XYZ file of C-alpha atoms in Angstrom:
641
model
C -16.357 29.096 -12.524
C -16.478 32.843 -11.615
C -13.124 34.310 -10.994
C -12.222 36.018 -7.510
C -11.934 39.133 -9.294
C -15.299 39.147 -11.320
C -17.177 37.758 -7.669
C -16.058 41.063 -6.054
C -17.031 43.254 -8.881
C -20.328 41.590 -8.696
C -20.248 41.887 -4.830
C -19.390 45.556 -5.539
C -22.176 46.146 -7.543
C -24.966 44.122 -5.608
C -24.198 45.801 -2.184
C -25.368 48.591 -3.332
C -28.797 47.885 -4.326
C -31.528 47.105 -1.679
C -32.123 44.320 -0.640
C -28.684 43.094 -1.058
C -27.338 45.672 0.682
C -28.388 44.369 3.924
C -26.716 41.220 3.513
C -22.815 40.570 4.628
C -20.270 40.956 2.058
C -19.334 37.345 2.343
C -22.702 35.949 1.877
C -22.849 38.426 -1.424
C -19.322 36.738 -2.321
C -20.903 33.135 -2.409
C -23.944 33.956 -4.166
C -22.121 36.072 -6.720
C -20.006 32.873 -7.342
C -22.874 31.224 -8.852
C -23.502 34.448 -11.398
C -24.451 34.010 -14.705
C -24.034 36.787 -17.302
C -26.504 36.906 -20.080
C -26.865 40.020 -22.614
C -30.595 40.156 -24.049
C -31.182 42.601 -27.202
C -33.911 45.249 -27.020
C -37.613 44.006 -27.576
C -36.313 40.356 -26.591
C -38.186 38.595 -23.666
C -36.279 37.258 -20.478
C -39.484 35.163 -19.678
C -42.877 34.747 -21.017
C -46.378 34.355 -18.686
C -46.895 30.934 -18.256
C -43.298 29.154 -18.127
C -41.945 27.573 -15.276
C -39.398 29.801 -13.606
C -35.930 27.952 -13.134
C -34.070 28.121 -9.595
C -32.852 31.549 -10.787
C -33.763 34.823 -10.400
C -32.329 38.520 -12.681
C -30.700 41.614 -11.913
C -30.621 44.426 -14.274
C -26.852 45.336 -14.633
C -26.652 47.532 -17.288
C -30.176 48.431 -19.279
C -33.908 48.246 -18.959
C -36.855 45.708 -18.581
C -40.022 45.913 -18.513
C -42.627 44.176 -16.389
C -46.269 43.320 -19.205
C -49.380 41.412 -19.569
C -49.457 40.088 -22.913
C -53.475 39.978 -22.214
C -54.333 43.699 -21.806
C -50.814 45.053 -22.892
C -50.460 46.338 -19.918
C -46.731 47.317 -18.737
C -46.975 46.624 -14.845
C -43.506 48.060 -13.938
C -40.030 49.287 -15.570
C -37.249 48.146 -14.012
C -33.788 49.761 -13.761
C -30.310 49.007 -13.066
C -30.398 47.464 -9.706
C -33.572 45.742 -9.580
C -34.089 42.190 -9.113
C -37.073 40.490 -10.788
C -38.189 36.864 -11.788
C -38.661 35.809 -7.973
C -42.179 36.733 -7.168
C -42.919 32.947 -9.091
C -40.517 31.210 -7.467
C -42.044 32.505 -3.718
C -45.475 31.603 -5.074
C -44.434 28.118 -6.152
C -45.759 28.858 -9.281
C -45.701 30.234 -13.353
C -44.736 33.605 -14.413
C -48.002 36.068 -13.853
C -46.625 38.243 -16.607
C -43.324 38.229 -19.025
C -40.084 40.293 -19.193
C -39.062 41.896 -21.837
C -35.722 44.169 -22.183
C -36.922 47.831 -23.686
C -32.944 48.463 -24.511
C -29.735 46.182 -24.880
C -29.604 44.885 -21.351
C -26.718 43.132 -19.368
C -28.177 40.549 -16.796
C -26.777 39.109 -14.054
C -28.541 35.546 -13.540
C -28.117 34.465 -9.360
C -28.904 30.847 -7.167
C -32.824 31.488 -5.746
C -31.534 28.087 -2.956
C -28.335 30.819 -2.084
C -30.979 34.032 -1.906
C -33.575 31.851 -0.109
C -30.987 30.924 2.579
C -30.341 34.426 3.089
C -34.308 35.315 2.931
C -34.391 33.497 5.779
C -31.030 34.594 7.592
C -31.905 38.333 7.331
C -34.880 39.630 9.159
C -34.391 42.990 6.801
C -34.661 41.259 3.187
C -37.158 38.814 4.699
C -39.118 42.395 5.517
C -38.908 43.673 2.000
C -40.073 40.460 0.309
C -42.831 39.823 2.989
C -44.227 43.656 2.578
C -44.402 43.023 -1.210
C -41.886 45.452 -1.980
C -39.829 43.352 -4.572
C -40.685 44.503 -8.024
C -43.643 42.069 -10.060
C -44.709 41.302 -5.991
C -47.944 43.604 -6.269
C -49.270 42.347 -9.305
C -49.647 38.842 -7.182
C -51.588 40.786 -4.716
C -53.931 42.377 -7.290
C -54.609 38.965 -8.467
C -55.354 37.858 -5.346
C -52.571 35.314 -5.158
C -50.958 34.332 -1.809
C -47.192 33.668 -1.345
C -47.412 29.564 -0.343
C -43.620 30.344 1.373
C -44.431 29.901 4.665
C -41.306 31.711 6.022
C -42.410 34.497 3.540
C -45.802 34.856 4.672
C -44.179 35.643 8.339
C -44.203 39.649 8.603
C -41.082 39.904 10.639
C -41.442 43.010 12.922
C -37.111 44.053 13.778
C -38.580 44.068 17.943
C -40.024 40.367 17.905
C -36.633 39.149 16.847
C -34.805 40.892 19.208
C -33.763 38.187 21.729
C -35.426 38.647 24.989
C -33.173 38.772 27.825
C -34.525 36.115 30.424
C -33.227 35.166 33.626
C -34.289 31.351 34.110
C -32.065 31.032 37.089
C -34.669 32.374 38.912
C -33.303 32.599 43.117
C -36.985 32.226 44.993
C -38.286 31.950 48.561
C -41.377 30.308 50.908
C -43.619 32.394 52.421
C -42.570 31.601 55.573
C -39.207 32.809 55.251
C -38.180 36.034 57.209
C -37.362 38.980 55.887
C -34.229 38.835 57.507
C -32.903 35.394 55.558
C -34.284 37.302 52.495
C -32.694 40.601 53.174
C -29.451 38.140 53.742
C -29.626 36.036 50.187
C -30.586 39.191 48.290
C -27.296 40.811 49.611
C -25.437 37.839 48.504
C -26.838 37.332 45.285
C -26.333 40.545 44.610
C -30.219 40.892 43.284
C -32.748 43.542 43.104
C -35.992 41.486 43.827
C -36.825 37.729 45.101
C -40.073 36.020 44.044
C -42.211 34.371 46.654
C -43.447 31.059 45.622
C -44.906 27.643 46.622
C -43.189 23.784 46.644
C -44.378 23.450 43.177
C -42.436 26.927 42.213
C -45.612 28.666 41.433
C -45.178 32.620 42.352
C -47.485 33.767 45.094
C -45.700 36.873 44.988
C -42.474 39.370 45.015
C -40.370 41.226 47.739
C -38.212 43.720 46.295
C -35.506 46.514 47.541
C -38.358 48.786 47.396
C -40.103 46.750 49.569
C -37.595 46.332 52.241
C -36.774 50.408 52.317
C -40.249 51.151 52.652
C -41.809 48.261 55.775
C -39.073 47.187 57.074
C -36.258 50.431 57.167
C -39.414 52.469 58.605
C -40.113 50.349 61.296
C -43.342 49.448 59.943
C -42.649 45.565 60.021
C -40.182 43.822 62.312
C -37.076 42.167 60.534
C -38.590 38.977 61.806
C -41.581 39.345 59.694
C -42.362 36.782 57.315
C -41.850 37.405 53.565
C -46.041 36.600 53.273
C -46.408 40.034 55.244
C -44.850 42.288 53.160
C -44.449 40.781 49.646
C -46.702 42.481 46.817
C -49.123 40.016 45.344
C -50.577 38.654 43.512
C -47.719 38.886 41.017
C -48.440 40.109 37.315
C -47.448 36.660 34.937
C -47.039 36.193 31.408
C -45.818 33.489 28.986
C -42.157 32.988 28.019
C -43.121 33.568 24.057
C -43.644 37.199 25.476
C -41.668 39.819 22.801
C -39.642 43.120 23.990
C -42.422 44.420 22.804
C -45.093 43.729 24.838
C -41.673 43.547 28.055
C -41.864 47.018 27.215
C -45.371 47.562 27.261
C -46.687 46.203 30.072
C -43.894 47.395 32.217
C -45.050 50.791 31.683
C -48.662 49.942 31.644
C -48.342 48.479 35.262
C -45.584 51.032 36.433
C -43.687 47.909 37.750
C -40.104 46.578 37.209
C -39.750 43.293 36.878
C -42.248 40.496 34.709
C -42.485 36.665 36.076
C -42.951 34.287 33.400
C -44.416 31.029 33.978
C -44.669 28.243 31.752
C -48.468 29.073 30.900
C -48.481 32.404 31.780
C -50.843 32.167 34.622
C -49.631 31.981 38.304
C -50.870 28.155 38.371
C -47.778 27.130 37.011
C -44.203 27.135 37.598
C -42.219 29.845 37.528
C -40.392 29.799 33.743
C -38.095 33.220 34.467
C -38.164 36.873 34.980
C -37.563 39.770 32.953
C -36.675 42.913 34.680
C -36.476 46.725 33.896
C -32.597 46.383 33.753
C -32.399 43.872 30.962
C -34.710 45.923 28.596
C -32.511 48.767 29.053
C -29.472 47.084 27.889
C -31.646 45.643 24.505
C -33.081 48.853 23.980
C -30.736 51.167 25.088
C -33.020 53.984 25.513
C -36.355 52.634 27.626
C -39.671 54.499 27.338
C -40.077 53.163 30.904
C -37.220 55.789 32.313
C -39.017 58.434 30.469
C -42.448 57.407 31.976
C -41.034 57.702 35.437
C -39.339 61.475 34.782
C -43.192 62.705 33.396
C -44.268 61.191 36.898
C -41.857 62.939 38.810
C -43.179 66.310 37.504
C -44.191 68.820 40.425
C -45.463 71.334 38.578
C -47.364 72.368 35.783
C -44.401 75.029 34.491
C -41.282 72.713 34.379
C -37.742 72.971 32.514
C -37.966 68.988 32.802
C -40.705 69.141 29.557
C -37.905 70.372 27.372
C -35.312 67.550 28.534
C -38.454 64.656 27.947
C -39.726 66.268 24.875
C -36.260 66.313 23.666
C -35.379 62.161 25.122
C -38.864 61.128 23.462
C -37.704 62.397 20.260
C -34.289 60.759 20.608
C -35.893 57.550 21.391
C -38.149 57.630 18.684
C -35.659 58.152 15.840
C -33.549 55.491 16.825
C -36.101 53.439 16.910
C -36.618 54.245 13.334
C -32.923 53.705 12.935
C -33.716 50.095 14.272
C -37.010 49.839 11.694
C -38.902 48.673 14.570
C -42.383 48.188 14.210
C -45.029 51.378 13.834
C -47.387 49.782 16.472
C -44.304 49.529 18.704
C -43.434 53.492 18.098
C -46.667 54.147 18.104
C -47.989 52.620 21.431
C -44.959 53.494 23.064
C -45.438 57.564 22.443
C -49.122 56.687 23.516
C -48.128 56.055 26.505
C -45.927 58.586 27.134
C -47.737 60.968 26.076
C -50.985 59.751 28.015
C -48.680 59.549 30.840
C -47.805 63.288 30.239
C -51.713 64.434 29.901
C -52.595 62.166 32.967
C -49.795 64.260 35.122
C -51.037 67.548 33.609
C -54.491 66.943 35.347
C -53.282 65.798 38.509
C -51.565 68.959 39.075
C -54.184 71.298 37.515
C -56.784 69.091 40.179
C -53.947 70.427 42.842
C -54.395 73.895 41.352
C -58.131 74.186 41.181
C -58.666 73.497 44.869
C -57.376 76.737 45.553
C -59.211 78.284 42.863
C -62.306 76.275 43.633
C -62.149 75.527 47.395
C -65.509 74.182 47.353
C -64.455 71.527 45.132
C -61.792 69.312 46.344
C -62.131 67.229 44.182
C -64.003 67.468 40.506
C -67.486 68.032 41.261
C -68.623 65.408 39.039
C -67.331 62.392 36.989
C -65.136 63.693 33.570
C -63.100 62.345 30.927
C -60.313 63.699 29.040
C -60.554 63.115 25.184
C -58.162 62.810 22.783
C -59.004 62.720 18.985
C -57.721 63.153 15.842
C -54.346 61.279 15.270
C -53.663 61.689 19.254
C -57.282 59.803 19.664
C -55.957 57.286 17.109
C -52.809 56.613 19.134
C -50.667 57.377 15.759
C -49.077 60.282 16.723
C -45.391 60.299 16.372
C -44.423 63.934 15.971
C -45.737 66.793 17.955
C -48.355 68.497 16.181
C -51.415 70.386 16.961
C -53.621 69.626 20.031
C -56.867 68.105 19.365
C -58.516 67.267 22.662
C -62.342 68.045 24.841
C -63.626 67.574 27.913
C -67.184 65.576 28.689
C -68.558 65.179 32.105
C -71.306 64.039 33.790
C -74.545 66.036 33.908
C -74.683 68.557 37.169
C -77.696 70.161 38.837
C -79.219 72.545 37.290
C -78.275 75.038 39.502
C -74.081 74.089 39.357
C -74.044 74.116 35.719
C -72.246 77.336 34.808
C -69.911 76.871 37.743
C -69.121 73.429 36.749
C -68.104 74.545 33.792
C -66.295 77.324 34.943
C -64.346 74.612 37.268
C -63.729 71.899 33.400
C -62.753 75.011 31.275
C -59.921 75.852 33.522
C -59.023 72.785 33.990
C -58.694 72.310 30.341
C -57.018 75.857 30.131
C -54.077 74.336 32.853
C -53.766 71.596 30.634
C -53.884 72.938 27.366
C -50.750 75.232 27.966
C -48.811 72.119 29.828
C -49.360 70.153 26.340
C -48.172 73.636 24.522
C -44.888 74.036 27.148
C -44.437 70.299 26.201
C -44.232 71.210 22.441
C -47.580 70.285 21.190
C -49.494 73.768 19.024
C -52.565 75.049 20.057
C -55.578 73.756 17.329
C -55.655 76.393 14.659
C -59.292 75.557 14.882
C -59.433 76.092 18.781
C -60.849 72.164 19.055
C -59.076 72.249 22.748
C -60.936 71.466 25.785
C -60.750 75.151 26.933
C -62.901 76.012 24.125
C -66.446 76.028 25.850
C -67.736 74.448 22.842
C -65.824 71.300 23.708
C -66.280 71.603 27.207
C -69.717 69.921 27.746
C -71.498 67.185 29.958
C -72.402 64.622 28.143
C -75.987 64.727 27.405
C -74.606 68.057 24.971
C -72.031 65.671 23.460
C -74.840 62.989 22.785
C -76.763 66.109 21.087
C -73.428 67.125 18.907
C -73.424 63.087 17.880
C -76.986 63.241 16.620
C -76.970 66.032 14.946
C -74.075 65.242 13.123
C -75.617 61.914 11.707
C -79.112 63.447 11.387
C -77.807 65.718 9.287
C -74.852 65.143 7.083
C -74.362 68.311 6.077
C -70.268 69.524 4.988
C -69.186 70.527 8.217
C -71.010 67.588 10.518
C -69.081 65.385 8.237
C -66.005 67.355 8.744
C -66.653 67.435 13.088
C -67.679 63.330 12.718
C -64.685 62.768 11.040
C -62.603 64.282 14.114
C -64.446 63.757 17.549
C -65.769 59.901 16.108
C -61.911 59.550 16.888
C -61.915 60.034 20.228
C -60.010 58.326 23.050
C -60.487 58.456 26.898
C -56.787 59.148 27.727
C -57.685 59.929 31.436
C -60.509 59.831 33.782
C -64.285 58.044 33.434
C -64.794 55.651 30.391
C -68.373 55.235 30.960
C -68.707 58.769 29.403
C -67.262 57.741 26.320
C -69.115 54.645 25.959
C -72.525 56.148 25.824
C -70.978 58.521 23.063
C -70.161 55.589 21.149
C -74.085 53.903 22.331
C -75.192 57.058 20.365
C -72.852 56.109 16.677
C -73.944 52.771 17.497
C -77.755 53.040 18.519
C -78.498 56.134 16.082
C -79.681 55.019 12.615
C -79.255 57.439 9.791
C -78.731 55.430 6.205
C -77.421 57.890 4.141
C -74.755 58.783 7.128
C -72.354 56.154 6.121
C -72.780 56.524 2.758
C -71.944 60.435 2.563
C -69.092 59.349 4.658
C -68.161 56.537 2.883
C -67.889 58.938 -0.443
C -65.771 61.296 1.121
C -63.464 59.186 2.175
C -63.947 57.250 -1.298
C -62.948 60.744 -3.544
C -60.123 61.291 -2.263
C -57.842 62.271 -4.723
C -55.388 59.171 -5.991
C -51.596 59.638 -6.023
C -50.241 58.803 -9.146
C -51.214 60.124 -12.181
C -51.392 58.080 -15.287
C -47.844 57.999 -16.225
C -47.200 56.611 -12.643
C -45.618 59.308 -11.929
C -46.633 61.535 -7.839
C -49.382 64.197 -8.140
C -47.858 67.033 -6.728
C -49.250 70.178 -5.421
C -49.567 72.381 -8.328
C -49.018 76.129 -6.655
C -48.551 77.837 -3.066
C -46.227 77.169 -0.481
C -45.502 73.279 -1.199
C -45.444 73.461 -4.940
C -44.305 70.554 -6.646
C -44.099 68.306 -3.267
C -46.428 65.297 -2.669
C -49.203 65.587 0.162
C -48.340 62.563 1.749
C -50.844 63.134 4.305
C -53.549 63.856 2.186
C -53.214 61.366 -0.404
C -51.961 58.597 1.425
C -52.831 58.723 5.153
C -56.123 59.876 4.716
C -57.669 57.892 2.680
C -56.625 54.644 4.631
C -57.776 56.526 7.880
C -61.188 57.477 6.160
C -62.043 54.201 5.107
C -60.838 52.885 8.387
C -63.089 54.943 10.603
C -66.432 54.201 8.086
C -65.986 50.614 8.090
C -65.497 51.045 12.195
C -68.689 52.373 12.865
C -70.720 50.226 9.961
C -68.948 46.950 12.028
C -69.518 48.906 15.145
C -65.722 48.296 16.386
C -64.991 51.785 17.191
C -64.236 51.399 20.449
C -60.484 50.346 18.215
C -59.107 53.732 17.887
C -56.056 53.189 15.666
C -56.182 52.993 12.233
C -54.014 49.285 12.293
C -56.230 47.807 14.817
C -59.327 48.695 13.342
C -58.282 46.964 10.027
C -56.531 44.013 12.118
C -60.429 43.978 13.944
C -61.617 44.203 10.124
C -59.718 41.240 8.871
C -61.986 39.165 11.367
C -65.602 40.339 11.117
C -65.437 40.766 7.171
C -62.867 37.823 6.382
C -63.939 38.088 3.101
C -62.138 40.853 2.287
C -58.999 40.500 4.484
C -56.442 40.573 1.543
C -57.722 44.332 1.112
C -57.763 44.891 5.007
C -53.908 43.447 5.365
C -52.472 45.049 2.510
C -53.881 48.856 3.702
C -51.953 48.089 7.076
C -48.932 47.295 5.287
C -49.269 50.645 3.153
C -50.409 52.289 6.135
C -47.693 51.850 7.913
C -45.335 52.378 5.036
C -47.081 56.524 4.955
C -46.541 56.577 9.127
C -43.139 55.860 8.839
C -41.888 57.832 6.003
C -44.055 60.698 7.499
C -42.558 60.782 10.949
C -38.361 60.239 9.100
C -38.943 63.228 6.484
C -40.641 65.237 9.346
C -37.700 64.662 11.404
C -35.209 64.972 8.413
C -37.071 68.474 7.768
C -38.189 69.517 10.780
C -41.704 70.403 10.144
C -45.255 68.016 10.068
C -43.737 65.435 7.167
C -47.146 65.995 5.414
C -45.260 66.958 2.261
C -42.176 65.310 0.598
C -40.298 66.491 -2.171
C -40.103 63.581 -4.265
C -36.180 64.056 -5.688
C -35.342 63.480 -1.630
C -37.055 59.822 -1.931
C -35.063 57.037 -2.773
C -35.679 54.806 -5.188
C -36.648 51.779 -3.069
C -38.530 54.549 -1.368
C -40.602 55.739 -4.837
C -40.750 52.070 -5.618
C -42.384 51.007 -2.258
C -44.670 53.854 -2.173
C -46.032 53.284 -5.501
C -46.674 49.449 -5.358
C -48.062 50.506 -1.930
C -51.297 52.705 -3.477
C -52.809 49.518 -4.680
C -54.003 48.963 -1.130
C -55.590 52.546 -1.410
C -57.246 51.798 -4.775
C -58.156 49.072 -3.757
C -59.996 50.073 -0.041
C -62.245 52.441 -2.410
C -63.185 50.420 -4.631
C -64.531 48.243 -1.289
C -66.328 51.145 -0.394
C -67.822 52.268 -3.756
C -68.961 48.519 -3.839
C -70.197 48.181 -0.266
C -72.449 51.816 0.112
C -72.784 51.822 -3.789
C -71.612 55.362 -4.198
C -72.242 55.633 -7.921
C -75.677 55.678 -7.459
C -75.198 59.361 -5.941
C -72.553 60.754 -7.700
C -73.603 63.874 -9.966
C-alpha cells in the first residue's frame, strides 16, 4: 500500500510532466496509489520485442531509457525523466514493437494502464496527445504501418466538437395564420428574440424575428393584422442536432443570419428538434467571429480607424482560441472568413469610388474575380503577412481593353492599400492585383497557365507553385474554373514530375543525430526554418498530388489531403499522418509568431519545450514519408544528376 505521503510526492512529480499535467490532482492521487517503484541497472532491459505487455505502463523518475530494435540496432528514441513509455502495446492490443533498455541506473515508477485508460477517456487533452501519436514509441507503430485497434483512441478529438452545444429544445412556435399582432404579443412575454413559423406536424416553414417586426410592420409596410405567412423569412436554413460549435459558428457567418433551426433530420421535412441562436455561441465562445463579421460590414469607407480595432479583436480571438487548442481548420476557416469578409467590403466601396472616377461605368464593365493565393488562397493564413492577390476578368472589346484595365488596376490599387491599412504588407515581389502583370482577362491568365506547364523552366515552377493556389474570394467563379480547365485539360508529362522533385528535395529537418538543422549564418542563425522545412514540404506535395488527382478546386492544404485519403485510399496512412504534422507546424507557427511578434517562420529551438521538440520530431516522419510517395509515384531518381 502506498503511503499518503509517498502518493503526493508522486502526484508532485507526475503533474508536472505532459500528459499528466492535464489531469486533476485527485485523479493523479488515485493512480499514484497503485505506483510501483522498480530501480533497473544500466544496460538492463525493462521489456524485450515480442513479450506481452502487462496492465502497466513506466515513467522515467530518475535516469535514462532507451527506445531499440534488436533487428537493425536501431535506437528509435531516448527517453528522459518525465516520459512515459510501454503503452503504445497496450493501445494496439498487442506485443512490444521494440525493447527498453535503461542507458544509466534508472528509478521507475510502474502505474495502473485500467486507471490511465479511464482518464484517456475522461480528458479530451491526453486523449489528444495519445490520438496525434505524440506519446513516445507511438511513431514507430505508424512507420510500421500498425493501427491503434482502441476505438476511443482512434477518435481525433478536436477541443470545439466537445464543447457542449447550447440548444434550446423548448422551442415557442406559431401557424401561419397567426397575426403578427398575437406574435408581437407572445414574443413580448416570452421574452424572445425570434419565433419559428411551422406546420401541425412542427415542421418549420419559416421565422419572424425582432428584425422583422421593426422593419414591415413599425414602417407601416404591413398592417399589425397581417398574418405571420406575410412577413416571415423562408424558407428557413435547417441542420441536424449532431451539428458542432463549429460548424454553429460557421454557417452563421456564412449565411449572415442569427439563429439555426435544427430538425431531427436536418431537412425542413421534419420536426423541429431546437434552435441555436447567435446569443448562445457568444456565451460558449466568448469572443464570436460573427460580431467581428458584422463590424467589417459596417465599414463606410475605405480609410477607417475601425481596421485597427478589428485587426486588433481578430488577433485577440485567435490567440485564445489557441489558448483553448481548438482545432486549426476551426482557426483557420474562421480568419477565412473574416478576412474574405474584409476583401469583399474593400471592393464594394472601391466599386462606390470608381463610379466617380469612371462615370461611364457604373458598374464593372465586365465580369471579374478577385484572387487570393499563396497561404491566403489556401485559407491557412493565421497571421498577417504579405499580400498575395490578382485580378482576372472577362475578355472586353478590343477597343475597351486599355480602359478596362485602367478601370481593374485601380480597383486593385483601392484595395490593395485597404488590405495594407488593415495590417497585411505589400508583396515584396509586387504579386498584388495593382501590378498590371496580374491584372489580366482571362484568356492572358490561360496563356500564363500554359506556359508555365509547357515549359518548366525555374521560375514557371516558382509562379505555378503560387497562382496554382488561387482562390476566388469575391466576384465570378466561372473565371477561375476555366483556369483550373487549363491545369486540368493541359498535358505536359514532365510538369508534375519537375514539380514533384522540387517539392521532393526539400531539405529534411533533423540531421542524423536527431538533432534541428538550423540556419547556419545571417540574420536567423542557429534558429530552425519552420516554414521551410516543415510547412513547405507538406504544402508542396499537397498541391502536386492536387493537380495529378485533379482536386484542386480544394485549396487548403488539410482538405486536399482529407480529398487524398479518398481517391488514393491506398496510401491514406501517409495522407492522415501529414495532416496531423501539418497542423502541428500551423499551430506552433502562428503561437511563436505571436509570442515574437514577427512571421513565426523561425524558432529558436532552446524556446521549445520538450513535449514541443518531442512532437515535432516524431512529427517529420509524415514528411519523410510524403517524399518518399512522391519519389515512388513520378520516379524522381530516374532524373536526378
Amino acid at each position: 500500500m502506498t503511503s499518503q505521503s509517498l502518493k503526493q510526492r508522486i502526484t508532485d512529480f507526475l503533474i508536472k510532466y505532459v500528459p499528466f499535467s492535464y489531469i486533476k490532482e485527485e485523479d493523479l492521487l488515485k493512480l499514484a496509489g497503485t505506483c510501483k517503484i522498480k530501480v533497473v541497472n544500466q544496460g538492463e532491459f525493462i521489456f524485450r520485442e515480442g513479450e506481452n505487455p502487462p496492465k502497466e505502463f513506466y515513467v522515467i523518475h530518475q535516469g535514462s531509457v532507451e527506445l531499440l530494435d534488436e533487428k537493425t540496432n536501431e535506437i528509435i528514441e531516448v527517453l528522459e525523466e518525465g516520459d512515459l513509455f510501454g503503452i503504445a502495446a497496450l493501445l494496439a492490443k498487442r506485443s512490444y514493437i521494440f525493447s527498453a533498455k535503461a542507458t544509466e541506473d534508472t528509478i521507475l515508477y510502474i502505474l495502473s494502464y485500467d486507471i490511465f485508460y479511464e482518464y484517456i477517456q475522461k480528458y479530451p487533452r491526453v486523449l489528444r496527445f495519445f490520438s496525434s501519436g505524440f506519446a513516445p514509441g507511438m511513431q514507430q507503430f505508424k512507420k510500421q504501418n500498425i493501427s491503434f485497434q482502441d476505438q476511443v483512441l482512434r477518435t481525433v478529438v478536436a477541443h470545439d466538437e466537445v464543447l457542449e452545444l447550447r440548444i434550446n429544445k423548448n422551442v415557442i412556435t406559431a401557424k401561419p395564420d397567426a397575426t403578427v399582432q398575437e406574435i408581437a404579443k407572445i414574443m413580448t412575454e416570452k421574452n424572445i428574440g425570434s419565433m419559428i413559423i411551422a406546420d401541425e406536424e412542427r415542421r418549420p416553414l419559416g421565422i419572424i424575428t425582432d428584425s422583422d417586426l421593426r422593419k414591415k410592420i413599425a414602417t407601416g409596410k404591413f398592417p399589425i393584422t397581417a398574418k405571420a405567412r406575410d412577413i416571415m423569412s423562408a424558407p428557413v436554413f435547417t441542420l441536424p442536432p449532431e451539428i458542432t460549435a463549429t460548424e454553429a459558428i460557421i454557417q452563421m457567418m456564412k449565411r449572415n443570419i442569427r439563429h439555426l433551426v435544427l430538425t431531427q433530420d436536418g431537412t425542413n421535412q421534419t420536426p423541429i428538434y431546437g434552435i441555436v441562436s447567435e446569443h448562445d455561441l457568444l456565451v460558449l465562445h466568448g469572443n464570436n467571429p460573427a460580431v467581428l463579421v458584422k463590424e467589417v460590414q459596417s465599414i463606410s469607407s475605405l480609410k477607417t480607424d475601425i481596421l485597427r480595432i478589428i485587426r486588433e479583436k481578430t488577433d485577440t480571438l485567435i490567440k485564445s482560441y489557441l489558448e483553448q487548442d481548438l482545432s486549426l481548420p476551426f482557426i483557420t476557416n474562421t480568419i477565412t472568413l473574416i478576412h474574405d469578409n474584409l476583401i469583399e467590403k474593400a471592393i464594394k466601396l472601391a466599386k462606390e469610388k470608381l463610379k466617380e472616377e469612371f462615370p461611364e461605368y457604373p458598374q464593372p464593365p465586365v465580369k471579374f474575380a478577385w484572387l487570393s493565393m499563396g497561404s491566403e488562397g489556401r485559407k491557412e493564413q493565421t497571421l498577417r503577412t504579405d499580400q498575395d492577390n490578382a485580378i482576372i476578368y472577362e475578355d472586353p472589346q478590343e477597343e475597351d481593353k486599355e480602359k478596362i484595365q485602367k478601370y481593374f488596376l485601380r480597383m486593385g490599387e483601392l484595395v490593395n492599400q485597404f488590405l495594407v491599412d488593415y495590417g497585411f504588407s505589400e508583396c515584396p515581389a509586387n504579386i498584388m492585383a495593382r501590378n498590371p502583370e496580374w491584372c489580366k482577362p482571362v484568356s492572358v491568365w490561360k496563356n500564363y497557365f500554359r506556359k508555365w506547364i509547357e515549359v518548366p523552366a525555374e521560375k514557371n515552377l516558382l509562379n505555378a507553385t503560387i497562382f496554382f493556389d488561387f482562390r476566388v474570394a469575391y466576384g465570378d467563379e466561372s473565371l477561375a474554373q476555366e483556369l483550373r480547365d487549363v491545369i486540368y485539360k493541359y498535358k505536359n508529362p514532365f510538369f508534375l514530375v519537375f514539380l514533384a522533385k522540387e517539392a521532393a528535395t526539400s531539405a529534411p529537418p533533423l540531421n542524423f543525430f536527431r538533432n534541428f538543422i538550423v540556419e547556419k549564418s545571417g540574420e536567423h542563425k542557429n534558429e530552425f526554418d519552420l516554414k521551410g522545412r516543415s510547412i513547405k514540404p507538406l504544402v508542396d506535395a499537397a498541391r502536386v498530388l492536387a493537380i495529378d488527382f485533379q482536386i484542386l478546386e480544394y485549396s487548403s492544404t488539410i482538405e486536399r489531403y482529407e480529398k487524398l485519403k479518398e481517391v488514393d485510399p491506398v496510401n491514406q496512412h501517409i495522407y492522415r499522418d501529414a495532416i496531423d504534422s501539418f497542423q502541428l507546424y500551423l499551430k506552433l507557427r502562428t503561437y511563436f509568431g505571436f509570442k515574437n511578434q514577427d512571421s513565426g517562420r523561425y524558432i529558436k529551438p532552446e524556446e521549445l519545450s520538450k513535449l514541443e521538440k518531442q512532437m515535432l520530431k516524431n512529427s517529420f516522419l509524415a514528411i519523410e514519408n510524403i517524399q518518399k510517395l512522391l519519389e515512388a509515384r513520378y520516379q524522381l531518381n530516374l532524373i536526378r544528376e
